[in-house]
Amino acid sequence: MKKVFSCFVLGVGLVTLVACNNANEPENKPDDSKSKVEYVTYEAKYTDGDLIGDYNLCESIQDGAILHCWNWSYNTIKANLAQIASSGYSAIQTSPVQQSKSNKKSGAWTSEWSKLYQPVSFSVAADSYLGTKEELVSLCTEAKKYGIKVIVDVVLNHMGNDNSGTEGSYAEAIETYSPDVWANKEEYFHQDTGNSIDYNNAYQITHRRLSNLPDLNTANTDVQNWALGLLTELLDCGVSGFRFDAAKHIETDLDAADTKSDFWKNVLSGATKYAQDHELAVPYYYGEVLDNPGGGRPFTNYTQYMSVTDTFYSDQLLSASTVIPQALTKNINGFKASTNGLKSVVWAESHDTFANTDGKTKNVDQARINRAYAIAVSHSGSAALYFARPNDTTPMGEVGTLSWKNDAISAINLFHNKHLKEKETVSVQGTFYLSERTNGAVIIGCYGSKDVSIYANGLADGKYYDQVTGNEFNVQNGLITGTVGEEYICVLEKTQPVLSPTITPTASQGYFYTSYALTLNVANAESAKYKINDGEETSFTNTTNITLTDTSKVTVTVKNGSKIVEETYTFTKIEKKAGYVAMGGLKVTDGKYVAWAWPEGTGGKWVEVLVEGDIAYIPTTGVDNYLLVIFPTTYDLAPLYGTSNNVWSDSLAQTSDYPMEEDVVQLSII
């Protein structure tokens, strides 16, 4: 099957289509003379344009790049602030911060993430997957030292349901955390029946249940005051901005008479006034408006108060179905949510497109996402959000994939910040997209040869360096020549870069019975060394294989010029018990572990687990597969053993399914 990747480059009143077809077809060559190249120049767009701090980050959130630290805990974000700043992100975004309907604090993201979007209170969770309120305050305090703004996700449209799927249900935890709301549900929730929503009907969009979630009566004064109270509580914590989940499902004051309310006007003006009265910066507001507001309502109903997600613009980055090699199409309104992008938040991928059941990017290669993001962030005007993907087994609270900080993404973010106020000239030549600034340029390709031979419009002759690979490029008589790297993302500046060294281990933690095979890969390293426990350091180049036969801490140090990276990985040797499989790295001390085990093709039963420290041993007799489950400390597990009782709703977290492999020690995510 032919594979097609189409990159749309969207600017003010402009769309550039880059054909990225990796089928075995003749490569598209650029025209052999500059006169045949079509260039389009447009002015830079920004709200403030100032850069601040040692890392030269954007003062205005709207002007810069946002890292979506999805499901990361406050402490995890805090531990990564230096890398986030050096990677050029001006802001970070958390997952929803309110108390969710779940009281769990750990678990696999695949089963837990959606619960954060089902709150049961109008206050910051005292302790959750993300951490404590005190840890949020500490994060905000530390972030300010780097010039990083903290955006928090809040859910004001709805609360949680009871998981039953019954129409009209409410999460019982609402009674615990919001007793006044629970006692007056008919007053504080919309009572319009039915879960189906006609998205051509503004009343249904704003008054019916989204995904069977209790829809708050946002016209009610008490609800508005509680929402405002949450925002002011968060401002006191030190946050700088808010992302409003399902914003289009909350009516505006410009909607029709039977639909409208003054929710946004009252809540956001109240938060702004609170910030000003307390000598805080005016908060940044942006709302989730997927596709369009619906019901014939214009985006301006919302952009009078906040920036909004521009999903039309974002979708074009990946979803083009017609490929026109070397096409440059003008006079198409690139930004649908705002005419100049200054009220738009765009992305190549979001948590919805990745994690939802019908998510359109979950199976899209990360390199393709990165190229689309690079095209988006190379422009000025809109805020560009980079979604930090989890791995399949990433626990709640922890970092998953690391592409958010790779050299290509870091370089394009830094280019965006540095050249924010400069006009841009774009062109498409062969399979390369070129974006020129005064003394720098971005080149993005998609397939085929990595050798570049394209014409600049105004870039001065001379020597340039790719900030991603360090490759040298030359511009002579307007002709740019050089070679792009593996990611087909090239950022040209006059200065030679010092590339960040990277370490890629096959695992960062593990448990084993007799031996463990570990491979270390490093890149951009002048020197690389490792040591086991307190032993002597061993130097290596590029790759080394290590066999561990005892419990070990492996510390790896890599250097490249002034840049030093040091990481430590832990591997634990454990006792093998006959008739058991083992899972190491248990993360919860205030819960009870039990296994759900089953023979292939049949139903499962609850099985008693032997726990020794952070190791769980699961009996293998008569079963082929298992998963591990946590229940509260006070839960009586004894009546469960040997039964198939449906008590899943009482559990706190669970792992993925695993086969009974007696020689393999699995790593726990709970």
CSV table of C-alpha atoms in Angstrom, one decimal, residues 41-462:
chain,number,residue,atom,x,y,z
A,41,THR,CA,6.5,36.8,2.6
A,42,TYR,CA,4.3,37.8,5.5
A,43,GLU,CA,4.8,39.8,8.6
A,44,ALA,CA,5.4,38.3,12.0
A,45,LYS,CA,2.5,38.1,14.5
A,46,TYR,CA,2.9,38.2,18.2
A,47,THR,CA,1.1,39.6,21.3
A,48,ASP,CA,4.2,40.7,23.3
A,49,GLY,CA,7.3,39.6,21.6
A,50,ASP,CA,9.6,39.9,24.7
A,51,LEU,CA,12.0,37.2,25.7
A,52,ILE,CA,12.9,36.7,29.4
A,53,GLY,CA,15.4,34.9,31.6
A,54,ASP,CA,18.6,33.0,31.0
A,55,TYR,CA,16.8,30.7,28.6
A,56,ASN,CA,15.2,33.5,26.4
A,57,LEU,CA,11.7,32.2,26.7
A,58,CYS,CA,8.6,34.1,25.6
A,59,GLU,CA,7.1,36.4,28.1
A,60,SER,CA,3.6,35.8,26.6
A,61,ILE,CA,2.3,32.3,26.6
A,62,GLN,CA,0.5,32.9,23.4
A,63,ASP,CA,3.8,33.8,21.7
A,64,GLY,CA,5.6,30.6,22.7
A,65,ALA,CA,5.7,26.8,22.8
A,66,ILE,CA,3.7,24.8,25.4
A,67,LEU,CA,4.8,21.4,26.6
A,68,HIS,CA,1.8,19.3,27.6
A,69,CYS,CA,3.1,17.3,30.5
A,70,TRP,CA,0.2,14.9,30.3
A,71,ASN,CA,-0.3,12.8,33.4
A,72,TRP,CA,3.1,13.9,34.8
A,73,SER,CA,3.1,14.6,38.5
A,74,TYR,CA,4.0,18.0,39.8
A,75,ASN,CA,7.2,16.6,41.2
A,76,THR,CA,8.1,15.0,37.9
A,77,ILE,CA,7.5,18.3,36.0
A,78,LYS,CA,9.6,20.1,38.6
A,79,ALA,CA,12.5,17.6,38.2
A,80,ASN,CA,12.5,18.3,34.4
A,81,LEU,CA,12.3,22.1,34.5
A,82,ALA,CA,15.9,22.7,33.5
A,83,GLN,CA,15.5,20.4,30.4
A,84,ILE,CA,12.1,22.0,29.6
A,85,ALA,CA,13.6,25.5,29.6
A,86,SER,CA,16.7,24.5,27.6
A,87,SER,CA,14.4,22.9,25.1
A,88,GLY,CA,12.7,26.2,24.5
A,89,TYR,CA,9.3,25.7,26.0
A,90,SER,CA,7.9,28.9,27.5
A,91,ALA,CA,5.1,27.1,29.4
A,92,ILE,CA,4.0,23.7,30.6
A,93,GLN,CA,0.5,22.4,30.9
A,94,THR,CA,-0.7,19.9,33.6
A,95,SER,CA,-3.5,17.4,33.5
A,96,PRO,CA,-6.7,18.4,35.3
A,97,VAL,CA,-6.0,19.4,38.9
A,98,GLN,CA,-9.3,19.0,40.7
A,99,GLN,CA,-10.3,16.1,42.9
A,100,SER,CA,-11.4,13.4,40.5
A,101,LYS,CA,-14.0,10.7,41.1
A,102,SER,CA,-11.1,8.3,41.8
A,103,ASN,CA,-9.1,8.3,44.9
A,104,LYS,CA,-6.3,6.3,43.3
A,105,LYS,CA,-2.8,7.7,43.2
A,106,SER,CA,-1.1,5.3,40.8
A,107,GLY,CA,-1.8,2.9,37.9
A,108,ALA,CA,-1.4,2.6,34.2
A,109,TRP,CA,-2.3,5.7,32.2
A,110,THR,CA,-4.4,3.6,29.8
A,111,SER,CA,-7.0,2.9,32.5
A,112,GLU,CA,-6.7,6.0,34.7
A,113,TRP,CA,-6.2,9.1,32.6
A,114,SER,CA,-9.9,9.8,31.8
A,115,LYS,CA,-10.8,9.9,35.5
A,116,LEU,CA,-8.9,13.1,35.8
A,117,TYR,CA,-11.4,14.7,33.4
A,118,GLN,CA,-14.3,13.7,35.7
A,119,PRO,CA,-14.0,16.0,38.8
A,120,VAL,CA,-16.1,15.9,41.9
A,121,SER,CA,-15.1,19.2,43.4
A,122,PHE,CA,-14.3,22.8,42.7
A,123,SER,CA,-11.0,22.8,44.5
A,124,VAL,CA,-7.4,21.5,43.9
A,125,ALA,CA,-7.1,17.9,44.9
A,126,ALA,CA,-5.3,17.5,48.2
A,127,ASP,CA,-3.5,14.4,46.9
A,128,SER,CA,-4.0,12.7,43.5
A,129,TYR,CA,-2.2,11.1,40.6
A,130,LEU,CA,-0.5,14.5,40.1
A,131,GLY,CA,0.5,15.0,43.7
A,132,THR,CA,-0.4,17.4,46.5
A,133,LYS,CA,-1.5,21.0,46.4
A,134,GLU,CA,1.7,21.8,48.2
A,135,GLU,CA,3.7,20.2,45.5
A,136,LEU,CA,1.8,22.3,42.9
A,137,VAL,CA,2.8,25.4,44.8
A,138,SER,CA,6.4,24.2,44.8
A,139,LEU,CA,6.3,23.5,41.1
A,140,CYS,CA,5.1,27.0,40.3
A,141,THR,CA,7.7,28.6,42.5
A,142,GLU,CA,10.5,26.7,40.9
A,143,ALA,CA,9.2,27.2,37.4
A,144,LYS,CA,9.4,31.0,37.8
A,145,LYS,CA,13.1,30.7,38.3
A,146,TYR,CA,13.4,29.4,34.8
A,147,GLY,CA,10.9,31.8,33.2
A,148,ILE,CA,8.5,29.0,32.6
A,149,LYS,CA,4.7,29.6,33.0
A,150,VAL,CA,2.4,26.9,34.5
A,151,ILE,CA,-0.9,26.3,32.8
A,152,VAL,CA,-3.3,24.0,34.6
A,153,ASP,CA,-6.2,22.1,33.1
A,154,VAL,CA,-9.5,22.7,34.8
A,155,VAL,CA,-12.9,21.1,34.1
A,156,LEU,CA,-15.9,23.4,34.7
A,157,ASN,CA,-18.4,22.0,32.2
A,158,HIS,CA,-19.3,18.8,34.0
A,159,MET,CA,-18.6,16.4,36.9
A,160,GLY,CA,-18.0,12.7,37.1
A,161,ASN,CA,-20.6,9.9,36.7
A,162,ASP,CA,-20.8,6.5,38.5
A,163,ASN,CA,-19.3,4.3,35.7
A,164,SER,CA,-22.5,2.3,35.3
A,165,GLY,CA,-23.4,3.8,32.0
A,166,THR,CA,-26.8,4.6,33.3
A,167,GLU,CA,-28.2,7.7,31.9
A,168,GLY,CA,-28.3,10.5,34.5
A,169,SER,CA,-25.9,8.9,36.9
A,170,TYR,CA,-23.6,10.9,39.3
A,171,ALA,CA,-20.3,9.9,40.9
A,172,GLU,CA,-21.0,9.1,44.6
A,173,ALA,CA,-17.7,11.0,45.4
A,174,ILE,CA,-19.5,14.2,44.7
A,175,GLU,CA,-21.4,13.7,48.0
A,176,THR,CA,-18.1,13.5,49.8
A,177,TYR,CA,-16.2,16.4,48.2
A,178,SER,CA,-19.1,18.7,47.2
A,179,PRO,CA,-22.0,17.9,49.6
A,180,ASP,CA,-23.9,21.1,48.6
A,181,VAL,CA,-23.8,20.2,45.0
A,182,TRP,CA,-25.0,16.6,45.8
A,183,ALA,CA,-27.8,17.8,47.9
A,184,ASN,CA,-29.1,20.1,45.2
A,185,LYS,CA,-28.4,18.2,42.0
A,186,GLU,CA,-31.6,19.5,40.2
A,187,GLU,CA,-30.4,23.1,40.8
A,188,TYR,CA,-26.8,22.7,40.0
A,189,PHE,CA,-26.9,20.4,37.0
A,190,HIS,CA,-28.8,20.7,33.7
A,191,GLN,CA,-31.7,18.3,33.7
A,192,ASP,CA,-32.1,18.1,30.0
A,193,THR,CA,-32.6,14.4,29.2
A,194,GLY,CA,-30.6,12.4,26.8
A,195,ASN,CA,-26.9,11.8,26.1
A,196,SER,CA,-27.0,12.4,22.4
A,197,ILE,CA,-26.1,15.8,21.2
A,198,ASP,CA,-27.0,17.4,17.9
A,199,TYR,CA,-24.0,19.6,17.2
A,200,ASN,CA,-26.0,21.8,15.0
A,201,ASN,CA,-28.1,22.7,18.1
A,202,ALA,CA,-26.3,25.2,20.4
A,203,TYR,CA,-28.8,24.5,23.3
A,204,GLN,CA,-28.0,20.8,23.2
A,205,ILE,CA,-24.3,21.4,23.0
A,206,THR,CA,-24.4,23.5,26.1
A,207,HIS,CA,-27.1,21.8,28.1
A,208,ARG,CA,-26.9,18.1,27.5
A,209,ARG,CA,-24.6,15.5,29.0
A,210,LEU,CA,-21.3,15.2,27.2
A,211,SER,CA,-20.4,11.4,27.2
A,212,ASN,CA,-23.1,10.9,29.9
A,213,LEU,CA,-21.2,13.2,32.4
A,214,PRO,CA,-23.4,15.4,34.7
A,215,ASP,CA,-23.6,18.8,33.0
A,216,LEU,CA,-23.2,21.7,35.4
A,217,ASN,CA,-25.7,24.5,35.3
A,218,THR,CA,-23.2,27.1,34.5
A,219,ALA,CA,-25.8,29.9,34.4
A,220,ASN,CA,-26.3,29.3,38.2
A,221,THR,CA,-24.6,32.0,40.4
A,222,ASP,CA,-23.3,29.4,42.9
A,223,VAL,CA,-21.7,27.3,40.2
A,224,GLN,CA,-20.1,30.5,38.8
A,225,ASN,CA,-18.8,31.5,42.2
A,226,TRP,CA,-17.4,28.0,42.8
A,227,ALA,CA,-15.6,28.1,39.5
A,228,LEU,CA,-14.2,31.5,40.2
A,229,GLY,CA,-13.1,30.2,43.6
A,230,LEU,CA,-11.1,27.4,41.9
A,231,LEU,CA,-9.3,29.8,39.6
A,232,THR,CA,-8.4,32.2,42.5
A,233,GLU,CA,-7.2,29.2,44.6
A,234,LEU,CA,-4.9,28.2,41.7
A,235,LEU,CA,-3.7,31.8,41.2
A,236,ASP,CA,-2.7,31.8,44.8
A,237,CYS,CA,-0.7,28.6,44.1
A,238,GLY,CA,1.3,30.5,41.5
A,239,VAL,CA,-0.2,29.3,38.2
A,240,SER,CA,-0.1,31.6,35.2
A,241,GLY,CA,-2.8,30.2,32.9
A,242,PHE,CA,-5.8,28.0,32.5
A,243,ARG,CA,-6.9,25.5,29.9
A,244,PHE,CA,-10.7,24.9,30.0
A,245,ASP,CA,-11.7,21.4,29.1
A,246,ALA,CA,-14.9,21.1,26.9
A,247,ALA,CA,-15.1,24.9,26.8
A,248,LYS,CA,-17.5,24.9,23.8
A,249,HIS,CA,-20.1,23.0,25.9
A,250,ILE,CA,-20.4,26.0,28.2
A,251,GLU,CA,-22.6,28.8,26.8
A,252,THR,CA,-21.5,32.4,26.2
A,253,ASP,CA,-23.3,35.7,26.6
A,254,LEU,CA,-23.6,36.0,22.8
A,255,ASP,CA,-25.5,32.8,22.3
A,256,ALA,CA,-29.2,32.7,21.6
A,257,ALA,CA,-31.6,33.8,24.4
A,258,ASP,CA,-32.6,30.2,25.3
A,259,THR,CA,-29.0,29.2,25.6
A,260,LYS,CA,-26.8,32.0,26.7
A,261,SER,CA,-25.4,32.9,30.2
A,262,ASP,CA,-22.8,35.2,31.6
A,263,PHE,CA,-20.6,32.3,32.9
A,264,TRP,CA,-17.4,33.2,31.0
A,265,LYS,CA,-17.9,36.9,31.5
A,266,ASN,CA,-18.3,36.7,35.2
A,267,VAL,CA,-15.7,33.9,36.0
A,268,LEU,CA,-12.9,35.2,33.8
A,269,SER,CA,-13.4,38.9,34.6
A,270,GLY,CA,-13.5,37.9,38.3
A,271,ALA,CA,-10.2,35.9,38.0
A,272,THR,CA,-8.5,38.8,36.1
A,273,LYS,CA,-9.6,41.3,38.7
A,274,TYR,CA,-8.4,39.0,41.5
A,275,ALA,CA,-5.0,38.8,39.8
A,276,GLN,CA,-4.8,42.5,39.4
A,277,ASP,CA,-5.9,43.2,43.0
A,278,HIS,CA,-3.2,40.8,44.3
A,279,GLU,CA,-0.5,42.3,42.0
A,280,LEU,CA,-0.3,39.1,39.9
A,281,ALA,CA,0.1,38.9,36.1
A,282,VAL,CA,-3.2,38.7,34.2
A,283,PRO,CA,-3.8,35.0,33.6
A,284,TYR,CA,-3.7,33.3,30.2
A,285,TYR,CA,-6.9,31.6,29.2
A,286,TYR,CA,-7.6,29.1,26.5
A,287,GLY,CA,-10.5,26.8,25.9
A,288,GLU,CA,-10.9,23.5,24.2
A,289,VAL,CA,-13.2,24.1,21.2
A,290,LEU,CA,-12.9,21.0,19.0
A,291,ASP,CA,-13.8,21.5,15.4
A,292,ASN,CA,-16.0,24.6,15.9
A,293,PRO,CA,-18.4,26.0,18.5
A,294,GLY,CA,-21.3,24.3,16.8
A,295,GLY,CA,-24.9,25.4,16.5
A,296,GLY,CA,-24.0,28.2,14.0
A,297,ARG,CA,-22.0,30.0,16.7
A,298,PRO,CA,-18.9,31.9,15.6
A,299,PHE,CA,-15.5,31.5,17.3
A,300,THR,CA,-15.7,35.1,18.4
A,301,ASN,CA,-18.3,34.2,21.0
A,302,TYR,CA,-15.3,32.5,22.8
A,303,THR,CA,-12.3,34.5,21.6
A,304,GLN,CA,-13.7,37.6,23.1
A,305,TYR,CA,-12.6,36.0,26.4
A,306,MET,CA,-9.9,33.5,25.6
A,307,SER,CA,-7.7,31.8,23.0
A,308,VAL,CA,-9.1,28.5,21.7
A,309,THR,CA,-7.9,25.3,20.2
A,310,ASP,CA,-7.7,25.6,16.4
A,311,THR,CA,-8.4,22.0,15.4
A,312,PHE,CA,-9.1,22.8,11.8
A,313,TYR,CA,-5.6,24.3,11.5
A,314,SER,CA,-4.0,21.5,13.5
A,315,ASP,CA,-5.7,18.7,11.5
A,316,GLN,CA,-4.2,20.0,8.3
A,317,LEU,CA,-0.8,19.2,9.6
A,318,LEU,CA,-1.4,15.4,9.2
A,319,SER,CA,-4.7,14.7,7.5
A,320,ALA,CA,-4.3,16.0,3.9
A,321,SER,CA,-5.5,13.4,1.4
A,322,THR,CA,-4.6,15.1,-1.8
A,323,VAL,CA,-0.9,15.3,-2.5
A,324,ILE,CA,0.3,18.0,-4.9
A,325,PRO,CA,4.1,17.9,-5.3
A,326,GLN,CA,5.7,21.3,-5.1
A,327,ALA,CA,2.3,23.0,-4.7
A,328,LEU,CA,2.1,26.4,-3.1
A,329,THR,CA,-1.5,27.4,-2.5
A,330,LYS,CA,-2.4,30.8,-1.3
A,331,ASN,CA,-5.5,32.7,-0.2
A,332,ILE,CA,-6.7,29.9,2.1
A,333,ASN,CA,-7.5,31.0,5.6
A,334,GLY,CA,-5.0,29.0,7.6
A,335,PHE,CA,-6.3,29.9,11.0
A,336,LYS,CA,-10.0,29.1,11.4
A,337,ALA,CA,-10.4,30.1,15.0
A,338,SER,CA,-8.8,33.6,14.6
A,339,THR,CA,-7.9,35.5,11.5
A,340,ASN,CA,-4.2,36.0,12.5
A,341,GLY,CA,-3.6,33.1,14.8
A,342,LEU,CA,-3.2,35.3,17.9
A,343,LYS,CA,-6.2,33.6,19.5
A,344,SER,CA,-5.3,30.1,18.3
A,345,VAL,CA,-3.6,27.2,20.1
A,346,VAL,CA,-2.4,24.6,17.6
A,347,TRP,CA,-0.7,21.2,17.7
A,348,ALA,CA,0.4,18.2,15.6
A,349,GLU,CA,-1.1,15.9,18.2
A,350,SER,CA,-3.2,16.3,21.4
A,351,HIS,CA,-4.1,13.9,24.2
A,352,ASP,CA,-7.5,13.4,22.5
A,353,THR,CA,-6.1,12.5,19.1
A,354,PHE,CA,-3.6,10.1,20.9
A,355,ALA,CA,-5.5,8.5,23.7
A,356,ASN,CA,-9.2,8.4,22.7
A,357,THR,CA,-10.5,5.2,21.3
A,358,ASP,CA,-10.9,6.8,17.9
A,359,GLY,CA,-7.7,8.9,18.2
A,360,LYS,CA,-6.4,9.7,14.8
A,361,THR,CA,-2.7,10.0,15.8
A,362,LYS,CA,-2.3,7.0,18.2
A,363,ASN,CA,-0.7,4.9,15.4
A,364,VAL,CA,1.1,7.8,13.7
A,365,ASP,CA,4.9,7.6,13.8
A,366,GLN,CA,6.5,10.1,16.3
A,367,ALA,CA,8.9,11.3,13.6
A,368,ARG,CA,5.9,12.3,11.5
A,369,ILE,CA,4.4,14.1,14.4
A,370,ASN,CA,7.6,15.9,15.0
A,371,ARG,CA,7.8,17.2,11.4
A,372,ALA,CA,4.3,18.5,11.6
A,373,TYR,CA,5.0,20.2,14.9
A,374,ALA,CA,8.2,21.7,13.5
A,375,ILE,CA,6.2,23.3,10.7
A,376,ALA,CA,3.6,24.7,13.1
A,377,VAL,CA,6.1,26.1,15.6
A,378,SER,CA,8.3,27.6,12.9
A,379,HIS,CA,5.5,30.2,12.4
A,380,SER,CA,4.6,33.1,14.7
A,381,GLY,CA,1.1,34.0,15.9
A,382,SER,CA,-0.4,30.9,17.4
A,383,ALA,CA,0.7,29.1,20.5
A,384,ALA,CA,2.1,25.7,19.6
A,385,LEU,CA,1.5,22.8,22.0
A,386,TYR,CA,3.8,19.7,22.0
A,387,PHE,CA,2.1,16.6,23.5
A,388,ALA,CA,4.5,14.4,25.5
A,389,ARG,CA,3.4,10.9,24.6
A,390,PRO,CA,3.4,8.2,27.3
A,391,ASN,CA,4.7,4.7,26.5
A,392,ASP,CA,2.2,1.8,26.6
A,393,THR,CA,3.2,1.0,30.2
A,394,THR,CA,4.0,4.5,31.5
A,395,PRO,CA,2.5,4.8,35.1
A,396,MET,CA,0.4,7.9,36.0
A,397,GLY,CA,2.7,10.6,37.2
A,398,GLU,CA,5.8,9.7,35.2
A,399,VAL,CA,7.5,10.7,32.0
A,400,GLY,CA,6.9,8.4,29.0
A,401,THR,CA,8.6,9.0,25.7
A,402,LEU,CA,11.4,11.6,25.5
A,403,SER,CA,11.0,13.0,22.0
A,404,TRP,CA,9.8,16.3,23.6
A,405,LYS,CA,13.4,17.1,24.4
A,406,ASN,CA,15.3,15.8,21.4
A,407,ASP,CA,17.6,18.0,19.5
A,408,ALA,CA,15.3,18.6,16.6
A,409,ILE,CA,12.3,19.7,18.8
A,410,SER,CA,14.6,21.8,21.0
A,411,ALA,CA,16.2,23.5,18.1
A,412,ILE,CA,12.9,24.4,16.4
A,413,ASN,CA,11.5,25.8,19.6
A,414,LEU,CA,14.6,28.0,20.2
A,415,PHE,CA,14.5,29.2,16.6
A,416,HIS,CA,10.9,30.2,17.1
A,417,ASN,CA,11.7,32.2,20.2
A,418,LYS,CA,14.8,33.9,18.7
A,419,HIS,CA,13.2,34.9,15.4
A,420,LEU,CA,9.7,35.7,16.8
A,421,LYS,CA,9.6,39.4,15.7
A,422,GLU,CA,11.0,38.8,12.2
A,423,LYS,CA,9.0,38.5,9.0
A,424,GLU,CA,9.1,35.2,7.3
A,425,THR,CA,9.5,34.1,3.7
A,426,VAL,CA,8.3,30.6,2.7
A,427,SER,CA,8.7,28.4,-0.3
A,428,VAL,CA,8.3,24.8,-1.4
A,429,GLN,CA,11.1,23.4,-3.5
A,430,GLY,CA,11.0,19.7,-4.5
A,431,THR,CA,10.5,17.8,-1.3
A,432,PHE,CA,11.7,20.5,1.0
A,433,TYR,CA,9.8,23.3,2.8
A,434,LEU,CA,11.9,26.4,3.4
A,435,SER,CA,11.2,29.1,6.0
A,436,GLU,CA,13.6,32.1,6.0
A,437,ARG,CA,14.2,34.7,8.6
A,438,THR,CA,16.8,37.5,8.6
A,439,ASN,CA,19.8,35.4,9.6
A,440,GLY,CA,18.4,31.9,9.9
A,441,ALA,CA,16.2,29.4,8.2
A,442,VAL,CA,14.2,26.2,8.7
A,443,ILE,CA,14.3,23.4,6.2
A,444,ILE,CA,11.8,20.5,6.6
A,445,GLY,CA,11.7,17.5,4.3
A,446,CYS,CA,9.7,14.3,4.3
A,447,TYR,CA,11.3,11.6,2.3
A,448,GLY,CA,13.9,10.7,-0.3
A,449,SER,CA,17.4,12.3,-0.5
A,450,LYS,CA,18.6,14.3,2.5
A,451,ASP,CA,20.9,16.3,0.3
A,452,VAL,CA,19.6,19.9,0.0
A,453,SER,CA,20.0,22.1,-3.1
A,454,ILE,CA,17.4,24.9,-2.9
A,455,TYR,CA,17.3,28.6,-3.5
A,456,ALA,CA,17.0,31.2,-0.8
A,457,ASN,CA,15.0,34.4,-1.3
A,458,GLY,CA,16.9,36.7,1.0
A,459,LEU,CA,19.2,34.6,3.3
A,460,ALA,CA,22.7,36.1,3.1
A,461,ASP,CA,25.5,34.1,1.5
A,462,GLY,CA,27.8,32.4,3.9
